[in-house]
C-alpha cells in the first residue's frame, strides 16, 4: 500500500521542501523501517521548491501476518494491499514526530497552512464513496474517490469496496497526518490488534481540536473503537468534558465581586473585537508552537488561559498563580476541578502567591505567560517582578501581553487620558513596552521579539501587544 503526500508552492514565500522538515525525512535519503508485519520505505519522487512528494510504501509480509493463525485462507486476503490499521501503525512509527505536532529544526512550520495533497492507494471504504466524502469533507478536504474495478468479467461480484483516495487541502501537515491516522482504520473497520482503553486515549489525542466538532463523530468513535460500547461511552464522555472546558459561553458573570466587576467592565469595553479571546488564543497557540510542556500562568485570574491549555494534552503541567484568592476560587469552579477526571486533574495546579516575592514553586517550568498582568502592578513594584520572573523563576520562554495605550483613542466609549481598567496602574505605548522588554532581555540574558495582538491600525498599532522572550541571546 502506498501513501503519497505532496506539497505545492503557492507563492514565493513558500518552499515545498519544507515538507521534508515537517515529515522529518530528508528528501535525499531512502528511509527503511522494519515493522513486525513487513517493511516500510519512505522516499521522494520529486523535491524542489515548487513541489515535493514523499511516498510511504508499506510492504506487508503475508506470512508474518498469519504466523500462528490456524486457517490457510487467512493467507489470501486484502490486508497486504489496502490502507488499514497496518498503515496507521507504520505512520505512527515513521512520521511519529510530525504526528505529535513537532518539528525540531523548524518549529514555526508546524502551524503553517500549506497546499497539500494526500493520495492513498488503496482504501477499502465500507459504505462506499459516500463515506469518504462524509468523513473528509467536513475537515476541509476536497475529496476525489476513484472506485477500483473488481473484475469486469464478473459483474455478479458486485461493486468493489476499493478506492484510490485523493485528498487536497490548505492545511497543516500535522492535521493531515492525524486525520489519516484516525480515519483510515475507521474506513477499513478491521483493526488487526486488540482494541482496549489505550485506543480511547489515542483517538482523543489525535482527534483533539476536530473530532469534537465532526458531524460524523458517532460513526468515527463507533468504528474506531470496534463498536465496544464501554469504550465508546468513555470517549463520548471525555469529548463532552473537553467541549465544556472550551465553552466560553458557559461562563456566568453574575457572581463577580469588586475586582472581577472591574475585569468584566474591561472586557465590555473591548467586546466588539473580542480582543481578550483573541489574545488568549494567540498566547495558547504560541505556547504550542514553542513546544512548552510545562506552563506557568502568572496572574491567571479566572483561568481562561488554563482552560485552553488543558484542552491540549501536549501541555503536561499547567500551574496558575494569582494573588487574588477569590479569582482562584472562580478559576477552580470554571475549570470544574472537583469533577475532572484524575488524569486531567493532575495536570493543573492553582496556587495563591504574589509575583512580587521570590517563590520556589515558580522554578523549573518551560514557559510563563503573563496575560494582561503587569499593568496591574505599581510601576515602583515592577522592579520586584522583574527579578522574580527573569532571574529566579527563569523559564525558557516568557510571554507578556499588555495594552497598547496608543490604541485607546480608538475606543469610542473611553474618555481621553483614562485607562481601560480602573485597576490599571499604567498603560504603555509600543515604544515604552519595547524599551522595557528590551532592557529586561539584555539584563537577564534573553532575546525578545514582539507581536501585535488584535487588528492593527496603521497609525495607532494593535490594541494589545505581546513580547516573547527566549532564554539565551539570539544567534
Ligand atoms: N491573566 C488573566 C487575568 C488578567 S487580570 C486573563 O488574561 O484573563 C490581572 C490578574 O493579575 C488579576 O487576576 C490579579 O489578581 C492578578 N494580579 C495582580 N497583581 C498580582 C500579583 N502581584 N501577583 C499575582 N497576581 C497578581
Coordinates of C-alpha atoms and ligand atoms in Angstrom, one line a residue:
X1 CA 0.0 0.0 0.0
X2 CA 1.2 3.4 -0.9
X3 CA 0.6 6.8 0.7
X4 CA 1.8 9.9 -1.1
X5 CA 1.9 13.3 0.5
X6 CA 2.8 16.3 -1.7
X7 CA 3.3 20.0 -1.1
X8 CA 2.9 22.5 -3.9
X9 CA 4.3 26.0 -3.6
X10 CA 1.5 28.7 -4.0
X11 CA 3.6 31.8 -3.6
X12 CA 7.2 33.0 -3.3
X13 CA 7.3 33.0 0.4
X14 CA 6.6 29.2 0.5
X15 CA 9.1 26.4 -0.2
X16 CA 7.8 22.9 -0.9
X17 CA 11.0 21.5 0.5
X18 CA 9.6 22.4 3.9
X19 CA 7.7 19.1 3.6
X20 CA 10.9 17.2 4.3
X21 CA 11.5 19.1 7.5
X22 CA 7.9 18.6 8.6
X23 CA 8.0 14.9 8.0
X24 CA 11.5 14.6 9.5
X25 CA 12.6 12.8 6.5
X26 CA 15.4 14.1 4.3
X27 CA 14.4 14.0 0.6
X28 CA 17.9 12.9 -0.3
X29 CA 17.7 9.6 1.6
X30 CA 15.7 6.4 1.3
X31 CA 14.4 5.5 4.8
X32 CA 13.6 1.9 5.6
X33 CA 12.0 0.7 8.7
X34 CA 11.4 -2.9 9.7
X35 CA 8.0 -3.4 11.3
X36 CA 6.6 -6.6 12.9
X37 CA 4.4 -7.2 9.9
X38 CA 6.6 -6.0 7.0
X39 CA 8.8 -3.2 5.8
X40 CA 8.1 0.5 5.3
X41 CA 10.1 2.7 2.9
X42 CA 9.9 6.4 2.6
X43 CA 11.3 8.0 -0.5
X44 CA 10.7 11.2 -2.5
X45 CA 9.8 11.2 -6.2
X46 CA 10.3 14.9 -6.6
X47 CA 11.8 17.5 -4.3
X48 CA 12.1 21.1 -5.5
X49 CA 11.0 24.4 -4.1
X50 CA 7.9 24.3 -6.3
X51 CA 6.8 20.8 -5.5
X52 CA 7.8 18.0 -3.2
X53 CA 6.3 14.5 -3.0
X54 CA 7.0 11.9 -0.2
X55 CA 5.9 8.3 -0.5
X56 CA 5.4 5.9 2.2
X57 CA 5.4 2.4 0.7
X58 CA 4.4 -0.4 3.1
X59 CA 5.1 -3.9 2.0
X60 CA 3.3 -6.4 4.2
X61 CA 4.7 -9.8 4.6
X62 CA 1.6 -12.1 4.4
X63 CA 3.5 -14.9 6.1
X64 CA 4.3 -12.7 9.1
X65 CA 0.7 -11.6 9.2
X66 CA -0.8 -15.1 9.8
X67 CA 2.0 -16.5 11.8
X68 CA 0.2 -18.5 14.5
X69 CA -3.1 -18.3 12.7
X70 CA -4.9 -21.6 12.1
X71 CA -6.6 -21.2 8.8
X72 CA -4.9 -21.3 5.5
X73 CA -7.4 -18.9 3.9
X74 CA -6.0 -16.1 6.0
X75 CA -3.1 -16.1 3.6
X76 CA -5.4 -15.0 0.9
X77 CA -6.9 -11.7 1.9
X78 CA -6.7 -8.0 1.1
X79 CA -4.6 -7.0 4.1
X80 CA -1.3 -6.6 2.2
X81 CA -2.9 -4.2 -0.2
X82 CA -5.3 -1.9 1.5
X83 CA -4.6 1.0 3.8
X84 CA -5.6 -0.3 7.1
X85 CA -4.5 -0.2 10.7
X86 CA -1.2 -1.6 9.5
X87 CA -0.6 1.6 7.6
X88 CA -1.5 3.7 10.7
X89 CA 0.9 1.8 12.8
X90 CA 3.5 2.5 10.1
X91 CA 2.5 6.2 10.1
X92 CA 3.0 6.3 13.8
X93 CA 6.4 4.8 13.7
X94 CA 7.7 6.6 10.7
X95 CA 6.1 10.0 11.0
X96 CA 5.8 10.0 14.8
X97 CA 7.4 13.4 15.3
X98 CA 5.2 15.0 12.7
X99 CA 2.1 13.3 14.1
X100 CA 2.9 14.6 17.6
X101 CA 2.9 18.2 16.1
X102 CA 6.6 18.7 16.4
X103 CA 9.3 19.9 14.1
X104 CA 12.7 20.0 15.7
X105 CA 14.6 22.1 13.2
X106 CA 11.8 24.4 12.1
X107 CA 9.2 24.6 14.9
X108 CA 7.5 27.6 13.3
X109 CA 6.5 25.3 10.3
X110 CA 4.2 23.2 12.4
X111 CA 1.3 25.7 12.1
X112 CA 2.0 26.6 8.5
X113 CA -1.0 26.1 6.3
X114 CA 0.3 24.5 3.1
X115 CA -1.1 23.4 -0.2
X116 CA -1.2 19.6 0.4
X117 CA -2.4 16.5 -1.4
X118 CA -2.5 13.0 0.0
X119 CA -3.2 10.0 -2.2
X120 CA -3.9 6.7 -0.6
X121 CA -3.8 3.6 -2.7
X122 CA -5.8 1.6 -1.9
X123 CA -8.6 2.2 0.7
X124 CA -11.4 -0.2 1.4
X125 CA -14.4 2.0 2.2
X126 CA -17.2 0.3 4.0
X127 CA -20.2 2.4 2.9
X128 CA -18.6 3.4 -0.4
X129 CA -17.5 6.8 -1.8
X130 CA -20.2 8.5 0.2
X131 CA -18.4 7.6 3.5
X132 CA -15.2 9.0 2.2
X133 CA -16.9 12.3 1.5
X134 CA -18.7 12.4 4.8
X135 CA -15.5 11.8 6.7
X136 CA -13.1 14.1 5.0
X137 CA -15.1 17.0 3.6
X138 CA -16.1 18.4 6.9
X139 CA -12.4 18.6 7.7
X140 CA -11.8 20.9 4.8
X141 CA -10.6 18.4 2.1
X142 CA -11.6 18.2 -1.5
X143 CA -12.2 14.5 -1.9
X144 CA -11.7 12.5 -5.1
X145 CA -12.5 8.9 -4.8
X146 CA -12.0 6.6 -7.8
X147 CA -13.6 3.2 -7.4
X148 CA -11.3 0.3 -8.5
X149 CA -13.0 -2.4 -10.6
X150 CA -13.1 -5.8 -9.0
X151 CA -13.3 -7.6 -12.3
X152 CA -15.4 -6.5 -15.3
X153 CA -15.8 -10.1 -16.4
X154 CA -17.8 -11.0 -13.4
X155 CA -20.5 -8.3 -12.8
X156 CA -22.2 -10.6 -10.3
X157 CA -19.2 -9.9 -7.9
X158 CA -20.8 -6.5 -7.4
X159 CA -19.2 -3.2 -6.8
X160 CA -15.8 -3.1 -5.4
X161 CA -15.3 -1.5 -2.0
X162 CA -11.8 -0.4 -3.0
X163 CA -10.9 3.1 -3.9
X164 CA -8.0 5.3 -4.8
X165 CA -8.5 8.3 -2.5
X166 CA -7.1 11.7 -3.2
X167 CA -7.4 14.5 -0.6
X168 CA -6.5 18.1 -1.3
X169 CA -6.4 20.9 1.2
X170 CA -4.8 24.0 2.5
X171 CA -3.8 22.9 6.0
X172 CA -1.0 21.8 8.2
X173 CA 0.9 18.6 7.8
X174 CA 0.2 17.7 11.4
X175 CA -3.6 17.9 10.8
X176 CA -3.4 15.9 7.6
X177 CA -1.5 13.1 9.4
X178 CA -3.8 13.0 12.4
X179 CA -6.8 12.9 10.1
X180 CA -5.4 9.9 8.2
X181 CA -4.2 8.3 11.4
X182 CA -7.7 8.2 12.8
X183 CA -9.8 7.9 9.7
X184 CA -8.0 5.2 7.7
X185 CA -8.9 2.5 10.2
X186 CA -12.4 4.0 10.5
X187 CA -12.8 3.4 6.8
X188 CA -11.5 -0.1 6.8
X189 CA -13.1 -1.1 10.1
X190 CA -10.9 -4.1 10.9
X191 CA -8.1 -3.3 13.2
X192 CA -5.5 -6.0 13.4
X193 CA -4.8 -5.6 17.1
X194 CA -6.8 -5.7 20.4
X195 CA -8.8 -2.6 21.0
X196 CA -8.8 -1.6 24.6
X197 CA -8.7 1.6 26.7
X198 CA -5.5 2.8 25.2
X199 CA -7.4 3.2 21.9
X200 CA -9.7 5.7 23.6
X201 CA -6.7 7.8 24.6
X202 CA -5.2 7.5 21.1
X203 CA -8.5 8.5 19.5
X204 CA -8.9 11.6 21.7
X205 CA -5.3 12.6 21.5
X206 CA -5.3 12.5 17.7
X207 CA -8.8 13.8 17.4
X208 CA -8.0 16.8 19.5
X209 CA -9.4 20.0 18.1
X210 CA -11.5 18.4 15.3
X211 CA -13.3 15.2 16.5
X212 CA -15.5 17.1 18.9
X213 CA -16.9 19.1 16.0
X214 CA -17.1 16.5 13.4
X215 CA -20.6 15.8 12.2
X216 CA -19.8 12.1 11.8
X217 CA -18.4 11.9 15.3
X218 CA -20.6 9.0 16.2
X219 CA -19.6 6.9 13.2
X220 CA -15.9 7.7 13.8
X221 CA -16.0 6.8 17.5
X222 CA -18.0 3.6 16.9
X223 CA -15.9 2.2 14.1
X224 CA -12.5 3.3 15.7
X225 CA -13.4 1.5 18.9
X226 CA -14.8 -1.5 17.1
X227 CA -18.2 -0.8 18.5
X228 CA -17.2 -1.7 22.0
X229 CA -19.8 0.2 23.9
X230 CA -17.9 0.7 27.2
X231 CA -15.1 2.4 25.3
X232 CA -17.4 4.4 23.1
X233 CA -19.1 5.8 26.3
X234 CA -15.8 6.8 27.7
X235 CA -14.8 8.6 24.5
X236 CA -18.0 10.5 24.3
X237 CA -17.9 11.5 28.0
X238 CA -14.4 12.8 27.6
X239 CA -15.3 14.7 24.4
X240 CA -18.2 16.3 26.3
X241 CA -15.9 17.3 29.1
X242 CA -13.4 18.9 26.7
X243 CA -16.2 20.8 25.0
X244 CA -17.3 22.1 28.3
X245 CA -13.8 23.3 29.1
X246 CA -13.6 25.2 25.9
X247 CA -17.1 26.6 26.0
X248 CA -16.6 30.3 26.6
X249 CA -20.3 31.0 26.7
X250 CA -20.8 28.8 29.8
X251 CA -19.2 31.4 31.9
X252 CA -21.6 33.0 34.3
X253 CA -20.8 36.6 35.1
X254 CA -23.3 37.4 37.8
X255 CA -21.4 36.3 40.9
X256 CA -18.4 38.6 40.5
X257 CA -17.1 40.7 43.3
X258 CA -15.4 44.1 43.1
X259 CA -12.2 43.3 41.2
X260 CA -14.0 40.9 39.0
X261 CA -16.6 43.5 38.1
X262 CA -13.8 45.8 37.0
X263 CA -12.4 43.0 34.9
X264 CA -15.8 42.4 33.3
X265 CA -16.0 46.1 32.6
X266 CA -12.7 45.9 30.8
X267 CA -14.0 43.1 28.7
X268 CA -17.1 45.1 27.9
X269 CA -15.1 47.9 26.6
X270 CA -13.1 45.7 24.3
X271 CA -16.0 43.3 23.5
X272 CA -16.7 44.4 19.9
X273 CA -13.3 43.0 19.0
X274 CA -13.4 40.0 21.4
X275 CA -9.9 41.1 21.9
X276 CA -9.4 39.1 25.1
X277 CA -10.4 35.9 23.4
X278 CA -8.1 36.7 20.5
X279 CA -5.2 37.5 22.9
X280 CA -5.7 34.2 24.9
X281 CA -5.8 32.2 21.7
X282 CA -2.7 33.8 20.4
X283 CA -0.8 33.1 23.6
X284 CA -2.0 29.5 23.7
X285 CA -1.1 28.9 20.0
X286 CA 2.4 30.3 20.6
X287 CA 2.9 28.1 23.6
X288 CA 2.1 25.2 21.4
X289 CA 4.5 26.3 18.7
X290 CA 7.2 26.7 21.3
X291 CA 6.5 23.1 22.4
X292 CA 6.3 24.1 26.0
X293 CA 5.2 21.2 28.1
X294 CA 5.0 22.9 31.5
X295 CA 3.5 26.3 31.7
X296 CA 3.1 28.9 34.4
X297 CA 0.1 31.2 34.0
X298 CA 1.0 34.1 36.3
X299 CA -1.9 36.3 37.3
X300 CA -4.1 33.6 35.9
X301 CA -7.3 35.3 37.1
X302 CA -10.3 33.1 36.3
X303 CA -8.3 30.6 34.5
X304 CA -9.2 31.3 30.9
X305 CA -5.7 30.6 29.5
X306 CA -5.5 27.5 31.7
X307 CA -8.8 26.2 30.2
X308 CA -7.3 26.5 26.7
X309 CA -4.1 24.8 27.6
X310 CA -5.9 22.0 29.4
X311 CA -7.8 21.1 26.2
X312 CA -4.5 20.2 24.6
X313 CA -2.7 17.2 26.0
X314 CA 0.7 18.4 24.8
X315 CA 0.7 20.7 27.9
X316 CA 1.6 18.2 30.6
X317 CA 1.6 20.6 33.5
X318 CA -0.1 24.0 33.9
X319 CA 0.3 26.0 37.1
X320 CA -1.8 29.0 37.6
X321 CA -0.9 31.6 40.2
X322 CA -2.8 34.6 41.3
X323 CA -2.7 37.0 44.3
X324 CA -6.5 37.0 44.5
X325 CA -8.0 34.2 46.4
X326 CA -11.4 35.0 45.0
X327 CA -10.1 34.7 41.4
X328 CA -8.6 31.4 42.2
X329 CA -11.9 30.2 43.6
X330 CA -13.7 31.2 40.4
X331 CA -11.0 29.6 38.3
X332 CA -11.4 26.3 40.2
X333 CA -15.1 26.4 39.7
X334 CA -15.0 27.3 36.0
X335 CA -12.3 24.6 35.3
X336 CA -14.6 22.1 37.2
X337 CA -11.6 21.0 39.2
X338 CA -13.6 18.9 41.5
X339 CA -15.2 16.7 38.9
X340 CA -12.3 16.5 36.4
X341 CA -11.0 13.0 35.5
X342 CA -7.9 12.3 37.6
X343 CA -5.6 12.3 34.6
X344 CA -6.8 15.8 33.7
X345 CA -6.9 17.0 37.3
X346 CA -3.2 16.2 37.9
X347 CA -2.2 18.4 35.0
X348 CA -3.4 21.5 36.8
X349 CA -2.2 23.3 39.9
X350 CA -3.7 26.5 41.2
X351 CA -1.6 28.4 43.8
X352 CA -2.0 31.6 45.6
X353 CA 1.0 33.9 45.5
X354 CA 2.4 37.2 44.5
X355 CA 4.6 38.0 41.6
X356 CA 6.4 40.4 43.9
X357 CA 8.1 37.7 46.0
X358 CA 10.6 35.1 45.1
X359 CA 8.8 31.8 45.1
X360 CA 10.4 28.3 44.7
X361 CA 7.2 27.0 43.3
X362 CA 7.8 29.0 40.1
X363 CA 11.0 27.3 39.2
X364 CA 11.6 24.6 36.6
X365 CA 8.9 25.5 34.0
X366 CA 9.3 25.6 30.2
X367 CA 7.3 28.8 29.8
X368 CA 5.5 31.5 31.7
X369 CA 2.6 33.6 30.4
X370 CA 1.5 36.9 31.9
X371 CA -1.6 37.9 30.1
X372 CA -2.6 41.5 30.9
X373 CA -1.0 41.4 34.3
X374 CA 2.0 43.8 34.5
X375 CA -0.2 46.9 34.1
X376 CA -1.9 45.9 37.4
X377 CA 1.3 46.4 39.4
X378 CA 2.6 49.7 40.7
X379 CA 5.4 50.9 38.4
X380 CA 7.7 51.0 41.5
X381 CA 6.9 47.4 42.2
X382 CA 7.7 46.2 38.8
X383 CA 11.4 46.0 39.8
X384 CA 10.5 43.2 42.2
X385 CA 8.5 41.3 39.5
X386 CA 11.4 41.7 37.1
X387 CA 13.8 39.7 39.3
X388 CA 11.2 37.2 40.5
X389 CA 10.3 36.4 36.9
X390 CA 13.5 36.7 34.9
X391 CA 16.1 35.9 37.5
X392 CA 14.5 33.4 39.8
X393 CA 11.7 31.6 38.1
X394 CA 13.6 31.9 34.8
X395 CA 11.6 29.7 32.4
X396 CA 12.9 29.2 28.9
X397 CA 10.1 31.3 27.4
X398 CA 8.3 34.2 28.8
X399 CA 5.2 35.7 27.1
X400 CA 3.9 39.0 28.3
X401 CA 0.9 40.9 27.0
X402 CA -0.2 44.4 27.9
X403 CA -2.5 47.1 26.4
X404 CA -1.1 49.5 23.8
X405 CA -2.0 52.9 25.1
X406 CA -1.7 54.5 21.6
X407 CA -4.8 52.5 20.6
X408 CA -7.1 53.9 23.4
X409 CA -8.2 56.8 21.2
X410 CA -10.0 54.3 19.0
X411 CA -12.2 53.0 21.8
X412 CA -15.4 55.2 21.3
X413 CA -16.5 54.9 25.0
X414 CA -13.2 55.5 26.7
X415 CA -12.7 59.1 27.9
X416 CA -9.4 60.7 26.9
X417 CA -6.5 60.1 29.2
X418 CA -8.3 57.2 31.1
X419 CA -7.0 53.7 31.4
X420 CA -9.1 50.8 30.1
X421 CA -9.5 49.3 33.5
X422 CA -9.8 51.1 36.9
X423 CA -7.2 48.7 38.3
X424 CA -4.5 49.5 35.7
X425 CA -1.6 51.4 37.2
X426 CA -0.1 52.3 33.8
X427 CA -0.6 51.6 30.1
X428 CA 2.4 51.7 27.8
X429 CA 2.8 52.8 24.3
X430 CA 4.5 50.4 21.9
X431 CA 7.8 52.2 22.3
X432 CA 7.6 52.2 26.1
X433 CA 6.8 48.5 26.2
X434 CA 9.5 47.6 23.8
X435 CA 12.0 49.7 25.6
X436 CA 11.3 48.0 28.9
X437 CA 11.2 44.5 27.4
X438 CA 14.5 45.0 25.6
X439 CA 16.1 46.2 28.8
X440 CA 14.9 43.1 30.6
X441 CA 16.2 40.8 27.8
X442 CA 19.6 42.5 27.9
X443 CA 19.8 42.4 31.6
X444 CA 18.8 38.8 32.2
X445 CA 20.1 37.1 29.1
X446 CA 17.0 36.6 27.0
X447 CA 16.2 37.6 23.4
X448 CA 12.9 39.2 22.7
X449 CA 10.6 39.8 19.8
X450 CA 7.2 41.5 19.6
X451 CA 3.8 40.7 18.1
X452 CA 0.7 42.8 17.7
X453 CA -2.5 41.4 19.3
X454 CA -5.7 42.2 17.5
X455 CA -6.4 44.1 14.3
X456 CA -3.7 46.7 13.6
X457 CA -4.5 50.4 13.0
X458 CA -2.0 51.9 10.6
X459 CA -1.3 54.9 12.9
X460 CA -2.0 53.6 16.4
X461 CA -1.0 50.0 16.1
X462 CA -2.9 47.0 17.5
X463 CA -5.0 47.2 20.7
X464 CA -2.7 45.0 22.6
X465 CA 1.0 43.9 22.4
X466 CA 2.9 40.8 23.1
X467 CA 6.5 40.2 23.9
X468 CA 8.1 36.8 23.5
X469 CA 11.3 36.3 25.5
X470 CA 13.5 33.3 24.8
X471 CA 16.3 32.4 27.2
X472 CA 19.7 33.0 25.6
X473 CA 20.8 35.6 23.2
X474 CA 19.6 35.3 19.6
X475 CA 22.1 34.0 17.2
Ligands
LIG1 N1 -4.4 36.6 33.0 C1 -5.8 36.7 33.3 C2 -6.2 37.8 34.3 C3 -5.8 39.2 33.9 S1 -6.3 40.4 35.1 C4 -6.6 36.8 32.0 O1 -6.0 37.1 31.0 O2 -7.8 36.6 31.9 C5 -4.9 40.5 36.1 C6 -4.7 39.5 37.2 O3 -3.4 39.7 37.8 C7 -5.7 39.5 38.3 O4 -6.3 38.2 38.4 C8 -5.0 39.9 39.5 O5 -5.5 39.3 40.7 C9 -3.6 39.4 39.2 N2 -2.5 40.1 39.9 C10 -2.4 41.4 40.2 N3 -1.3 41.6 41.0 C11 -0.7 40.4 41.2 C12 0.5 40.0 41.8 N4 1.2 40.8 42.5 N5 0.8 38.7 41.8 C13 0.0 37.8 41.2 N6 -1.1 38.1 40.5 C14 -1.5 39.4 40.5

